[in-house]
Amino acid sequence: MRFFRRGQPQPDDRPADEPKAPPEDAETTTVTTTDPTEPAEPGEPGERAEPAATTTGAPDDDADDLIGDEWAVPAEAGPEPPPLRLPPDPVPGIVSGQQPEPVVQWAWGADYSAERADEARREREREQLEQGLEKSRTGFGARLLGALGRGGTVDWEEVEETLITGDVGAALSMDLVERARRRRDLDAPEAIRAELAALLASRDAEHWEPVPAAEGAPAIVLVVGVNGTGKTTTIGKLAARERANDRRVVLAAADTFRAAAIDQLRIWAQRTNSEIVAHAPNADPAAVVFDALDAAVARRADIVIADTAGRLHTKSNLMDELAKVRRVIDKRIPGARVETFFVLDATTGQNGLAQAKAFHGAVGLTGVVLTKLDSTAKGGIVFAIEHDLGVPVRFVGVGEQADDLLPFDPQSFVEALFE
């Protein structure tokens, strides 16, 4: 198909006596087709002949020009384009072909050390603790600082009332205020802070580390508590922490009575890449712990963390079952030093303290894990537990993530509570 400019005579409009003459130097090509009025030659049935077409002229590329030569605009000579300049090679050797020299970069620079890494980890944990204590700081801590007057007049009765409502306990609060009032070396806020810090139990080390129960045996941690305190979740977080320290962990699913307790612990074992020993539901918890110790010794594991059925401290038969588990551990590994952690919900207050006392009398607690500390505005239960039981708080839970189980640092806790 060929287009023509508007107003130009069309082929049908040209006079018959003025045929268009072909160029002198062009060859003439004639294509003749059969007249449609003539009978078609024999062929395929129903085959239709192509229409005739006659082309006269030079078979050059100009014949395919849809616009025509009259629209062609001669190109004007312009300035020459600037030479192509390549950007500098960001990485030597990519464009130039030279091989770059390997560059070694450390996350801590050339002065990396294990001490600096440990210091950074502790600084991160202090920041997490401060964030987790936000409610306690703006609740219990703010009321206590307001009663102390912040350098002005001290209302000691309000200070005592604030300590009692903060779950420190009535008798302990009165004794603490009396000691702080007699101090002459410090002002009132510093005296209260010093007396609260003195309530915290002494520790052999700054942070808890698992110790082998006996020579050639793994460390054993028995986790006890009441249902709903976050006991199984705490076990999973503790396993994640020990796995991060490159220790081999075996979990014992000895909570065989609660529905889905074994499945929940199995999920935590998968998340933390830990090993787990479990029996069928309603099996003997002592047998589960015995088999877990066998597996840990055979596999040269570093620590065994045993989950136990949650129970009320008023159920004597369930408390006796814990004592049976302890006897089985002593039978499998004579003279084993067993860590018994009591998981306490920080929101339960003084009721949780009564639970801890009952468990301490039955199995002998060696540590307390305080969970849901970020969900309460009362942080005084920490001081009551450590003073009344003489058992240190080992860990505190300040969130739902696996790394939100933090080692308890008494000094950082007191500072975060009053800042």
Tab-separated table of N, CA and C in Angstrom, residues 307-366:
chain	number	residue	atom	x	y	z
A	307	ASP	N	11.499	-29.951	81.762
A	307	ASP	CA	10.199	-29.336	82.016
A	307	ASP	C	9.409	-30.233	82.964
A	308	THR	N	8.638	-29.640	83.846
A	308	THR	CA	7.813	-30.417	84.779
A	308	THR	C	6.386	-29.914	84.721
A	309	ALA	N	5.474	-30.725	85.183
A	309	ALA	CA	4.066	-30.352	85.148
A	309	ALA	C	3.806	-29.180	86.094
A	310	GLY	N	3.051	-28.200	85.591
A	310	GLY	CA	2.672	-27.097	86.449
A	310	GLY	C	1.702	-27.563	87.526
A	311	ARG	N	1.873	-27.053	88.706
A	311	ARG	CA	1.055	-27.516	89.840
A	311	ARG	C	0.872	-26.376	90.835
A	312	LEU	N	-0.184	-26.445	91.571
A	312	LEU	CA	-0.399	-25.493	92.653
A	312	LEU	C	0.408	-25.913	93.863
A	313	HIS	N	0.875	-24.915	94.591
A	313	HIS	CA	1.695	-25.217	95.755
A	313	HIS	C	0.887	-25.857	96.879
A	314	THR	N	-0.448	-25.833	96.753
A	314	THR	CA	-1.284	-26.430	97.806
A	314	THR	C	-1.563	-27.909	97.563
A	315	LYS	N	-1.176	-28.449	96.411
A	315	LYS	CA	-1.390	-29.859	96.100
A	315	LYS	C	-0.183	-30.667	96.573
A	316	SER	N	-0.332	-31.349	97.675
A	316	SER	CA	0.803	-32.066	98.264
A	316	SER	C	1.218	-33.256	97.415
A	317	ASN	N	0.275	-33.944	96.749
A	317	ASN	CA	0.649	-35.107	95.957
A	317	ASN	C	1.496	-34.711	94.747
A	318	LEU	N	1.181	-33.572	94.140
A	318	LEU	CA	1.986	-33.111	93.012
A	318	LEU	C	3.359	-32.624	93.470
A	319	MET	N	3.421	-32.014	94.614
A	319	MET	CA	4.713	-31.593	95.145
A	319	MET	C	5.572	-32.799	95.478
A	320	ASP	N	4.949	-33.887	95.949
A	320	ASP	CA	5.705	-35.110	96.220
A	320	ASP	C	6.288	-35.698	94.935
A	321	GLU	N	5.599	-35.489	93.829
A	321	GLU	CA	6.109	-35.993	92.555
A	321	GLU	C	7.417	-35.312	92.172
A	322	LEU	N	7.540	-34.020	92.475
A	322	LEU	CA	8.797	-33.322	92.223
A	322	LEU	C	9.931	-33.923	93.041
A	323	ALA	N	9.629	-34.245	94.270
A	323	ALA	CA	10.649	-34.883	95.109
A	323	ALA	C	11.072	-36.227	94.519
A	324	LYS	N	10.142	-36.936	93.880
A	324	LYS	CA	10.481	-38.209	93.234
A	324	LYS	C	11.431	-37.977	92.060
A	325	VAL	N	11.200	-36.944	91.300
A	325	VAL	CA	12.099	-36.631	90.184
A	325	VAL	C	13.506	-36.364	90.689
A	326	ARG	N	13.616	-35.653	91.788
A	326	ARG	CA	14.934	-35.393	92.363
A	326	ARG	C	15.611	-36.692	92.797
A	327	ARG	N	14.855	-37.614	93.362
A	327	ARG	CA	15.447	-38.885	93.786
A	327	ARG	C	15.926	-39.696	92.580
A	328	VAL	N	15.183	-39.644	91.482
A	328	VAL	CA	15.597	-40.362	90.268
A	328	VAL	C	16.886	-39.760	89.706
A	329	ILE	N	17.011	-38.452	89.753
A	329	ILE	CA	18.246	-37.812	89.278
A	329	ILE	C	19.432	-38.253	90.125
A	330	ASP	N	19.253	-38.300	91.436
A	330	ASP	CA	20.331	-38.749	92.314
A	330	ASP	C	20.681	-40.212	92.076
A	331	LYS	N	19.705	-41.015	91.685
A	331	LYS	CA	19.970	-42.423	91.407
A	331	LYS	C	20.769	-42.590	90.124
A	332	ARG	N	20.457	-41.799	89.100
A	332	ARG	CA	21.168	-41.918	87.825
A	332	ARG	C	22.547	-41.306	87.908
A	333	ILE	N	22.684	-40.144	88.553
A	333	ILE	CA	23.981	-39.483	88.718
A	333	ILE	C	24.147	-39.193	90.203
A	334	PRO	N	24.764	-40.093	90.941
A	334	PRO	CA	24.906	-39.899	92.401
A	334	PRO	C	25.654	-38.609	92.724
A	335	GLY	N	25.125	-37.895	93.684
A	335	GLY	CA	25.765	-36.649	94.113
A	335	GLY	C	25.647	-35.515	93.118
A	336	ALA	N	24.670	-35.587	92.227
A	336	ALA	CA	24.529	-34.555	91.188
A	336	ALA	C	24.093	-33.231	91.803
A	337	ARG	N	24.681	-32.169	91.324
A	337	ARG	CA	24.294	-30.818	91.722
A	337	ARG	C	23.242	-30.325	90.722
A	338	VAL	N	22.020	-30.226	91.193
A	338	VAL	CA	20.892	-29.896	90.318
A	338	VAL	C	20.471	-28.450	90.561
A	339	GLU	N	20.353	-27.708	89.476
A	339	GLU	CA	19.808	-26.347	89.549
A	339	GLU	C	18.287	-26.436	89.414
A	340	THR	N	17.562	-25.868	90.354
A	340	THR	CA	16.099	-25.880	90.324
A	340	THR	C	15.615	-24.443	90.212
A	341	PHE	N	15.078	-24.112	89.041
A	341	PHE	CA	14.602	-22.752	88.779
A	341	PHE	C	13.092	-22.699	88.940
A	342	PHE	N	12.651	-21.735	89.706
A	342	PHE	CA	11.216	-21.499	89.885
A	342	PHE	C	10.804	-20.340	88.997
A	343	VAL	N	9.826	-20.582	88.114
A	343	VAL	CA	9.337	-19.550	87.201
A	343	VAL	C	8.164	-18.840	87.866
A	344	LEU	N	8.295	-17.535	88.030
A	344	LEU	CA	7.306	-16.734	88.739
A	344	LEU	C	6.794	-15.629	87.838
A	345	ASP	N	5.481	-15.518	87.771
A	345	ASP	CA	4.844	-14.435	87.025
A	345	ASP	C	4.913	-13.160	87.857
A	346	ALA	N	5.556	-12.131	87.327
A	346	ALA	CA	5.744	-10.896	88.091
A	346	ALA	C	4.442	-10.192	88.391
A	347	THR	N	3.392	-10.477	87.625
A	347	THR	CA	2.113	-9.796	87.849
A	347	THR	C	1.324	-10.380	89.017
A	348	THR	N	1.757	-11.513	89.573
A	348	THR	CA	1.020	-12.139	90.676
A	348	THR	C	1.352	-11.519	92.030
A	349	GLY	N	2.439	-10.798	92.132
A	349	GLY	CA	2.752	-10.093	93.370
A	349	GLY	C	3.055	-11.007	94.544
A	350	GLN	N	2.476	-10.678	95.698
A	350	GLN	CA	2.758	-11.416	96.926
A	350	GLN	C	2.237	-12.848	96.872
A	351	ASN	N	1.233	-13.133	96.057
A	351	ASN	CA	0.773	-14.502	95.908
A	351	ASN	C	1.857	-15.373	95.284
A	352	GLY	N	2.597	-14.814	94.363
A	352	GLY	CA	3.717	-15.542	93.785
A	352	GLY	C	4.800	-15.825	94.800
A	353	LEU	N	4.987	-14.919	95.756
A	353	LEU	CA	5.970	-15.157	96.813
A	353	LEU	C	5.574	-16.355	97.668
A	354	ALA	N	4.273	-16.503	97.966
A	354	ALA	CA	3.813	-17.665	98.725
A	354	ALA	C	4.046	-18.954	97.938
A	355	GLN	N	3.855	-18.930	96.632
A	355	GLN	CA	4.141	-20.108	95.809
A	355	GLN	C	5.620	-20.468	95.863
A	356	ALA	N	6.466	-19.464	95.742
A	356	ALA	CA	7.904	-19.721	95.760
A	356	ALA	C	8.337	-20.340	97.085
A	357	LYS	N	7.767	-19.899	98.182
A	357	LYS	CA	8.128	-20.463	99.482
A	357	LYS	C	7.745	-21.939	99.564
A	358	ALA	N	6.561	-22.302	99.030
A	358	ALA	CA	6.132	-23.699	99.069
A	358	ALA	C	7.040	-24.579	98.213
A	359	PHE	N	7.405	-24.122	97.029
A	359	PHE	CA	8.299	-24.898	96.174
A	359	PHE	C	9.698	-24.986	96.765
A	360	HIS	N	10.113	-23.929	97.407
A	360	HIS	CA	11.443	-23.933	98.007
A	360	HIS	C	11.518	-24.959	99.133
A	361	GLY	N	10.425	-25.084	99.888
A	361	GLY	CA	10.422	-26.081	100.952
A	361	GLY	C	10.354	-27.504	100.436
A	362	ALA	N	9.790	-27.719	99.248
A	362	ALA	CA	9.633	-29.077	98.726
A	362	ALA	C	10.876	-29.573	98.003
A	363	VAL	N	11.457	-28.747	97.135
A	363	VAL	CA	12.569	-29.226	96.304
A	363	VAL	C	13.842	-28.414	96.478
A	364	GLY	N	13.779	-27.302	97.171
A	364	GLY	CA	14.993	-26.512	97.364
A	364	GLY	C	15.364	-25.728	96.112
A	365	LEU	N	14.878	-24.526	96.009
A	365	LEU	CA	15.148	-23.700	94.830
A	365	LEU	C	16.569	-23.144	94.867
A	366	THR	N	17.152	-23.043	93.688
A	366	THR	CA	18.475	-22.420	93.565
A	366	THR	C	18.442	-21.143	92.745
